[in-house]
Amino acid sequence: MSRHTTFRTGGPATLFLRPENTAEATESVRLLKEAGAEFMLLGNGSNLLVSDKGYDGVVICLDKLDDISLISDTTICAQAGALNSRIASFARDNSLTGFEFAAGIPGTIGGAMIMNAGAYGGEMKLITKSVQVITPSGEVSELTGEECDFGYRTSALKREGYTVLSATLQLEKGLEKDITERMTELALKRKEKQPLEYPSAGSTFKRPEGYFAGKLIEDAGLRGFSVGDAQVSEKHCGFVVNRGSATSAQVYELIQEVQKRVFENSGVKLEPEVIMVGDFS
Ligand SMILES: Cc1cc2nc3c(=O)[nH]c(=O)nc-3n(C[C@H](O)[C@H](O)[C@H](O)COP(=O)(O)OP(=O)(O)OC[C@H]3O[C@@H](n4cnc5c(N)ncnc54)[C@H](O)[C@@H]3O)c2cc1C
């Protein structure tokens, strides 16, 4: 899984499936559910920490489901495996505004729906018209944005185990020039603030109410703190980065140590935003 996660760590999955189309994806999920097999969906692996022991189950990677199409003047439909960066360019090319915030979130729209990904004042909740899903009981169905019950880095899709097949996004008419400007401005902000030169999974911890995780970590004296090649970024304390040859065990140990020390220093309990997959015991 180190080849399929932005942390560049993690052992093998038992089986790795790459369905060619929606019918294959749906059938794979249906058969695995019927068999009671352990499985998970994979987007771009940009919010995952997979155990070095790997994942004892089937990974279904949706990277081949990546069509993006214009549904009406102001709505776009994107298949689950389409990358946010591509959707943002597609929206810009069609003079549609509202998706600029997500251009630099290095995941798929499927992962973004599950996580209610957000940045710079935007979040999926604000632009999701509907989502085509496979329900926990195995039927293909359509949920409205409201039914997805989006919250901070969570959704009913995540809590209840839906598979996202595609999402329809409600955008607005805008000027291509303004959209390009906004995307450039946000890309620069990211480059300036975030350690994009190292593998990571973005913000390691959720933002605790009333605080910023990065500031709490910095105040606990943990800037640059490391376990092996896993390190609290020198550039942005909210990111744990892989300096080269970190293992998932090292990242995990670092996360635990940061939680412990931040709690000792401030009384605030940091909760990981990164999703742990597999056995870390
Ligand atoms: C440098 C960097 C910057 C980042 N900046 C941001 C940011 O600004 N804002 C933000 O919100 N996040 C950010 N992230 C985190 C991450 O990119 C988002 O959480 C993203 O939405 C994850 O998408 P993904 O496709 O990579 O999902 P994955 O990491 O592959 O999966 C995440 C979860 O979604 C599930 N999943 C994925 N696809 C599907 C599907 N089709 N159906 C059902 N379940 C699915 C997976 O099983 C897993 O539980 C950043 C990460 C990095 C590395």
Coordinates of C-alpha atoms and ligand atoms in Angstrom, one line a residue:
M1 CA 0.0 0.0 0.0
S2 CA 3.0 2.3 0.2
R3 CA 2.5 2.7 -3.6
H4 CA -1.1 3.8 -3.1
T5 CA -0.8 6.3 -0.1
T6 CA 0.6 9.8 0.0
F7 CA 2.5 8.9 3.2
R8 CA 4.4 6.3 1.0
T9 CA 4.1 3.7 3.9
G10 CA 2.2 0.6 4.5
G11 CA 2.3 -3.2 3.8
P12 CA 0.4 -5.2 1.2
A13 CA -3.3 -5.8 0.9
T14 CA -4.6 -9.3 0.5
L15 CA -6.1 -8.4 -2.9
F16 CA -6.1 -5.2 -4.9
L17 CA -9.0 -4.6 -7.3
R18 CA -9.2 -1.9 -10.0
P19 CA -12.7 -2.0 -11.5
E20 CA -12.8 -0.6 -15.1
N21 CA -16.3 0.9 -14.8
T22 CA -19.2 1.5 -12.4
A23 CA -20.8 -1.9 -13.2
E24 CA -17.6 -3.7 -12.2
A25 CA -17.2 -1.6 -9.1
T26 CA -20.8 -2.3 -8.1
E27 CA -20.6 -6.0 -8.7
S28 CA -17.3 -6.2 -6.7
V29 CA -18.9 -4.5 -3.7
R30 CA -22.0 -6.6 -4.0
L31 CA -20.1 -9.9 -4.2
L32 CA -17.7 -9.0 -1.3
K33 CA -20.7 -7.9 0.9
E34 CA -22.5 -11.2 0.0
A35 CA -19.4 -13.2 1.0
G36 CA -19.0 -11.2 4.2
A37 CA -15.5 -10.4 3.1
E38 CA -13.4 -7.6 4.6
F39 CA -12.9 -4.8 2.1
M40 CA -12.3 -1.0 1.8
L41 CA -12.6 1.6 -0.9
L42 CA -9.5 3.5 -1.9
G43 CA -9.4 7.0 -3.5
N44 CA -6.0 8.6 -3.8
G45 CA -4.8 7.3 -0.4
S46 CA -4.2 10.9 0.8
N47 CA -5.8 10.6 4.2
L48 CA -4.7 7.1 5.1
L49 CA -2.1 5.5 7.3
V50 CA -1.9 1.8 6.5
S51 CA -0.2 -0.6 8.9
D52 CA 3.3 -2.0 7.9
K53 CA 1.6 -5.4 8.3
G54 CA -0.7 -4.4 5.5
Y55 CA -4.5 -4.8 5.2
D56 CA -6.0 -8.2 5.7
G57 CA -8.8 -7.7 3.1
V58 CA -9.7 -6.5 -0.4
V59 CA -8.8 -2.9 -1.5
I60 CA -11.1 -1.6 -4.2
C61 CA -9.3 1.2 -6.0
L62 CA -11.6 3.5 -8.0
D63 CA -9.0 5.4 -10.0
K64 CA -10.3 4.2 -13.3
L65 CA -13.8 5.7 -12.6
D66 CA -12.7 9.2 -13.4
D67 CA -15.2 10.7 -15.9
I68 CA -16.2 14.3 -15.4
S69 CA -19.1 15.7 -17.3
L70 CA -21.2 18.8 -17.5
I71 CA -24.8 18.0 -16.5
S72 CA -26.4 21.4 -16.9
D73 CA -25.2 25.1 -17.1
T74 CA -24.0 25.0 -13.5
T75 CA -23.7 21.3 -12.4
I76 CA -20.9 18.9 -12.9
C77 CA -21.0 15.1 -12.4
A78 CA -17.7 13.5 -11.4
Q79 CA -17.1 9.8 -11.0
A80 CA -15.7 8.8 -7.6
G81 CA -12.1 8.3 -8.8
A82 CA -11.8 11.7 -10.4
L83 CA -9.1 13.8 -8.8
N84 CA -10.2 17.2 -7.3
S85 CA -7.4 18.9 -9.2
R86 CA -8.9 17.7 -12.5
I87 CA -12.5 18.6 -11.5
A88 CA -11.2 22.1 -10.6
S89 CA -9.6 22.5 -14.0
F90 CA -12.8 21.2 -15.7
A91 CA -14.9 23.7 -13.7
R92 CA -12.6 26.5 -14.6
D93 CA -12.6 25.6 -18.3
N94 CA -16.4 25.8 -18.1
S95 CA -16.4 29.1 -16.3
L96 CA -17.9 27.5 -13.2
T97 CA -16.9 28.9 -9.8
G98 CA -17.2 27.2 -6.3
F99 CA -14.7 24.4 -6.6
E100 CA -11.5 26.5 -6.4
F101 CA -11.0 25.7 -2.7
A102 CA -10.6 22.0 -3.5
A103 CA -8.1 22.3 -6.4
G104 CA -5.2 21.6 -4.0
I105 CA -6.8 18.8 -1.9
P106 CA -4.8 15.9 -3.3
G107 CA -7.6 13.3 -3.3
T108 CA -10.5 12.0 -5.3
I109 CA -14.1 13.3 -5.2
G110 CA -15.1 10.0 -3.6
G111 CA -12.7 10.5 -0.7
A112 CA -13.7 14.2 -0.5
M113 CA -17.4 13.2 -0.1
I114 CA -16.6 10.7 2.6
M115 CA -14.4 13.2 4.5
N116 CA -16.4 16.3 3.7
A117 CA -13.0 17.7 2.6
G118 CA -12.6 21.4 3.0
A119 CA -10.2 24.3 2.9
Y120 CA -10.1 28.1 2.8
G121 CA -13.8 28.5 3.8
G122 CA -15.1 25.9 1.4
E123 CA -16.3 22.4 2.0
M124 CA -18.0 19.6 0.0
K125 CA -21.2 20.2 2.1
L126 CA -21.7 23.6 0.4
I127 CA -21.6 22.3 -3.2
T128 CA -22.9 18.8 -3.2
K129 CA -26.2 18.4 -5.0
S130 CA -26.4 14.6 -4.9
V131 CA -24.2 11.5 -4.6
Q132 CA -24.7 8.2 -6.3
V133 CA -23.8 5.5 -3.8
I134 CA -23.9 1.8 -3.0
T135 CA -25.9 1.6 0.3
P136 CA -24.7 -0.5 3.2
S137 CA -27.2 -3.1 2.1
G138 CA -25.8 -3.2 -1.4
E139 CA -28.2 -1.2 -3.5
V140 CA -27.3 1.5 -5.9
S141 CA -29.1 4.7 -4.8
E142 CA -28.9 8.5 -4.9
L143 CA -28.6 10.7 -1.8
T144 CA -29.2 14.4 -1.7
G145 CA -26.4 16.6 -0.3
E146 CA -28.6 17.0 2.8
E147 CA -29.0 13.2 3.3
C148 CA -25.2 12.9 3.3
D149 CA -25.3 14.8 6.7
F150 CA -21.9 16.3 6.3
G151 CA -20.0 17.4 9.4
Y152 CA -16.5 18.5 10.1
R153 CA -14.3 16.0 8.2
T154 CA -17.1 13.4 8.4
S155 CA -20.4 12.4 6.8
A156 CA -23.2 9.9 7.0
L157 CA -21.4 8.2 4.0
K158 CA -18.4 7.6 6.3
R159 CA -20.2 6.7 9.4
E160 CA -22.5 4.3 7.8
G161 CA -20.2 2.6 5.2
Y162 CA -21.5 3.8 1.9
T163 CA -19.6 3.4 -1.3
V164 CA -19.5 6.6 -3.4
L165 CA -19.8 6.0 -7.2
S166 CA -20.2 9.6 -8.3
A167 CA -21.1 13.1 -7.1
T168 CA -23.0 15.9 -8.7
L169 CA -21.7 19.3 -7.7
Q170 CA -23.7 22.5 -7.8
L171 CA -21.5 25.4 -8.9
E172 CA -22.1 28.9 -10.2
K173 CA -21.3 30.8 -13.4
G174 CA -18.1 32.8 -13.0
L175 CA -15.3 34.4 -15.0
E176 CA -12.6 32.1 -16.0
K177 CA -10.0 34.8 -15.3
D178 CA -11.2 35.2 -11.7
I179 CA -11.4 31.4 -11.1
T180 CA -7.8 31.0 -12.4
E181 CA -6.6 33.8 -10.1
R182 CA -8.3 32.3 -7.1
M183 CA -6.8 28.8 -7.8
T184 CA -3.3 30.3 -8.3
E185 CA -3.6 32.3 -5.1
L186 CA -4.7 29.2 -3.0
A187 CA -2.0 27.1 -4.6
L188 CA 0.7 29.6 -3.6
K189 CA -0.7 29.7 0.0
R190 CA -0.5 26.0 0.2
K191 CA 3.1 26.0 -1.1
E192 CA 4.1 28.6 1.3
K193 CA 2.5 27.1 4.4
Q194 CA 2.5 23.3 3.8
P195 CA 5.5 20.9 3.6
L196 CA 4.5 19.7 0.1
E197 CA 8.1 18.6 -0.5
Y198 CA 7.6 15.6 1.8
P199 CA 5.1 12.7 1.7
S200 CA 2.3 13.2 4.3
A201 CA -1.5 12.8 4.7
G202 CA -2.1 16.5 5.2
S203 CA -3.3 17.7 8.5
T204 CA -2.7 14.8 10.9
F205 CA -5.2 15.9 13.5
K206 CA -8.6 17.4 13.4
R207 CA -9.0 21.0 14.5
P208 CA -10.1 20.9 18.2
E209 CA -12.9 23.3 18.9
G210 CA -11.4 26.7 19.9
Y211 CA -7.8 25.7 19.0
F212 CA -5.5 25.0 16.1
A213 CA -3.8 21.6 16.2
G214 CA -0.5 23.0 14.8
K215 CA -0.3 25.8 17.5
L216 CA -0.9 23.3 20.3
I217 CA 1.8 21.0 18.9
E218 CA 4.2 23.9 18.6
D219 CA 3.4 25.1 22.1
A220 CA 4.2 21.6 23.4
G221 CA 7.7 22.1 22.0
L222 CA 7.2 19.5 19.3
R223 CA 8.3 21.3 16.1
G224 CA 10.6 18.9 14.3
F225 CA 10.1 16.2 16.9
S226 CA 10.7 12.8 15.2
V227 CA 10.5 9.1 15.6
G228 CA 12.8 7.6 13.0
D229 CA 12.0 9.3 9.7
A230 CA 8.5 10.3 10.8
Q231 CA 8.6 14.0 11.8
V232 CA 6.4 16.8 13.0
S233 CA 7.0 19.1 10.1
E234 CA 9.4 22.0 10.7
K235 CA 7.3 24.1 8.3
H236 CA 3.8 23.3 9.7
C237 CA 3.4 21.5 13.0
G238 CA -0.1 20.3 12.0
F239 CA 1.6 17.9 9.5
V240 CA 3.5 14.7 10.2
V241 CA 5.8 14.1 7.3
N242 CA 7.8 11.1 6.0
R243 CA 11.4 12.4 5.7
G244 CA 12.3 9.4 3.5
S245 CA 12.1 6.0 4.9
A246 CA 9.6 6.3 7.8
T247 CA 7.4 3.3 8.5
S248 CA 3.8 3.4 9.5
A249 CA 4.7 2.2 12.9
Q250 CA 7.0 5.2 13.4
V251 CA 4.2 7.6 12.1
Y252 CA 1.8 5.9 14.5
E253 CA 4.2 6.1 17.5
L254 CA 4.8 9.8 16.7
I255 CA 1.1 10.5 16.6
Q256 CA 0.6 8.9 20.0
E257 CA 3.5 10.8 21.5
V258 CA 2.2 14.1 20.1
Q259 CA -1.2 13.4 21.6
K260 CA 0.3 12.6 24.9
R261 CA 2.5 15.6 25.1
V262 CA -0.1 18.0 23.8
F263 CA -2.5 16.7 26.4
E264 CA 0.1 17.1 29.2
N265 CA 0.9 20.6 28.0
S266 CA -2.6 22.0 27.3
G267 CA -5.2 19.5 28.5
V268 CA -6.5 19.2 24.9
K269 CA -7.0 15.8 23.4
L270 CA -6.0 15.7 19.7
E271 CA -8.0 13.4 17.5
P272 CA -6.4 12.1 14.4
E273 CA -7.9 13.1 11.1
V274 CA -5.8 10.5 9.3
I275 CA -7.6 7.2 9.0
M276 CA -5.7 4.2 10.3
V277 CA -6.0 1.0 8.3
G278 CA -4.9 -2.4 9.6
D279 CA -3.3 -3.6 12.8
F280 CA -1.1 -1.3 14.8
S281 CA -0.8 -3.4 17.9
Ligands
LIG1 C1 -0.6 17.6 1.2 C2 -2.0 17.3 1.6 C3 -2.9 18.4 1.8 C4 -4.2 18.1 2.2 N1 -5.1 19.2 2.4 C5 -6.4 18.9 2.8 C6 -7.3 20.0 2.9 O1 -7.0 21.2 2.7 N2 -8.5 19.7 3.3 C7 -9.0 18.4 3.5 O2 -10.1 18.2 3.9 N3 -8.1 17.4 3.4 C8 -6.8 17.6 3.0 N4 -6.0 16.5 2.9 C9 -6.4 15.2 3.2 C10 -7.0 14.4 2.0 O3 -6.5 14.8 0.8 C11 -8.5 14.5 2.0 O4 -9.1 13.9 3.2 C12 -9.1 13.8 0.8 O5 -10.5 14.1 0.7 C13 -9.0 12.2 0.8 O6 -9.3 11.8 -0.5 P1 -8.7 10.4 -1.1 O7 -9.4 10.2 -2.4 O8 -7.2 10.5 -1.1 O9 -9.3 9.4 0.0 P2 -8.5 8.2 0.6 O10 -7.4 8.7 1.5 O11 -8.1 7.1 -0.4 O12 -9.6 7.6 1.6 C14 -10.1 8.3 2.7 C15 -11.4 7.6 3.2 O13 -12.4 7.6 2.3 C16 -12.8 6.3 1.9 N5 -13.1 6.3 0.4 C17 -12.3 6.8 -0.6 N6 -13.0 6.8 -1.7 C18 -14.2 6.2 -1.4 C19 -15.3 5.9 -2.2 N7 -15.4 6.1 -3.5 N8 -16.4 5.3 -1.6 C20 -16.4 5.1 -0.2 N9 -15.3 5.3 0.5 C21 -14.2 5.9 -0.1 C22 -11.6 5.4 2.2 O14 -12.0 4.1 2.5 C23 -11.1 6.1 3.5 O15 -11.9 5.7 4.6 C24 -4.6 16.8 2.5 C25 -3.7 15.7 2.3 C26 -2.4 16.0 1.8 C27 -1.5 14.8 1.6

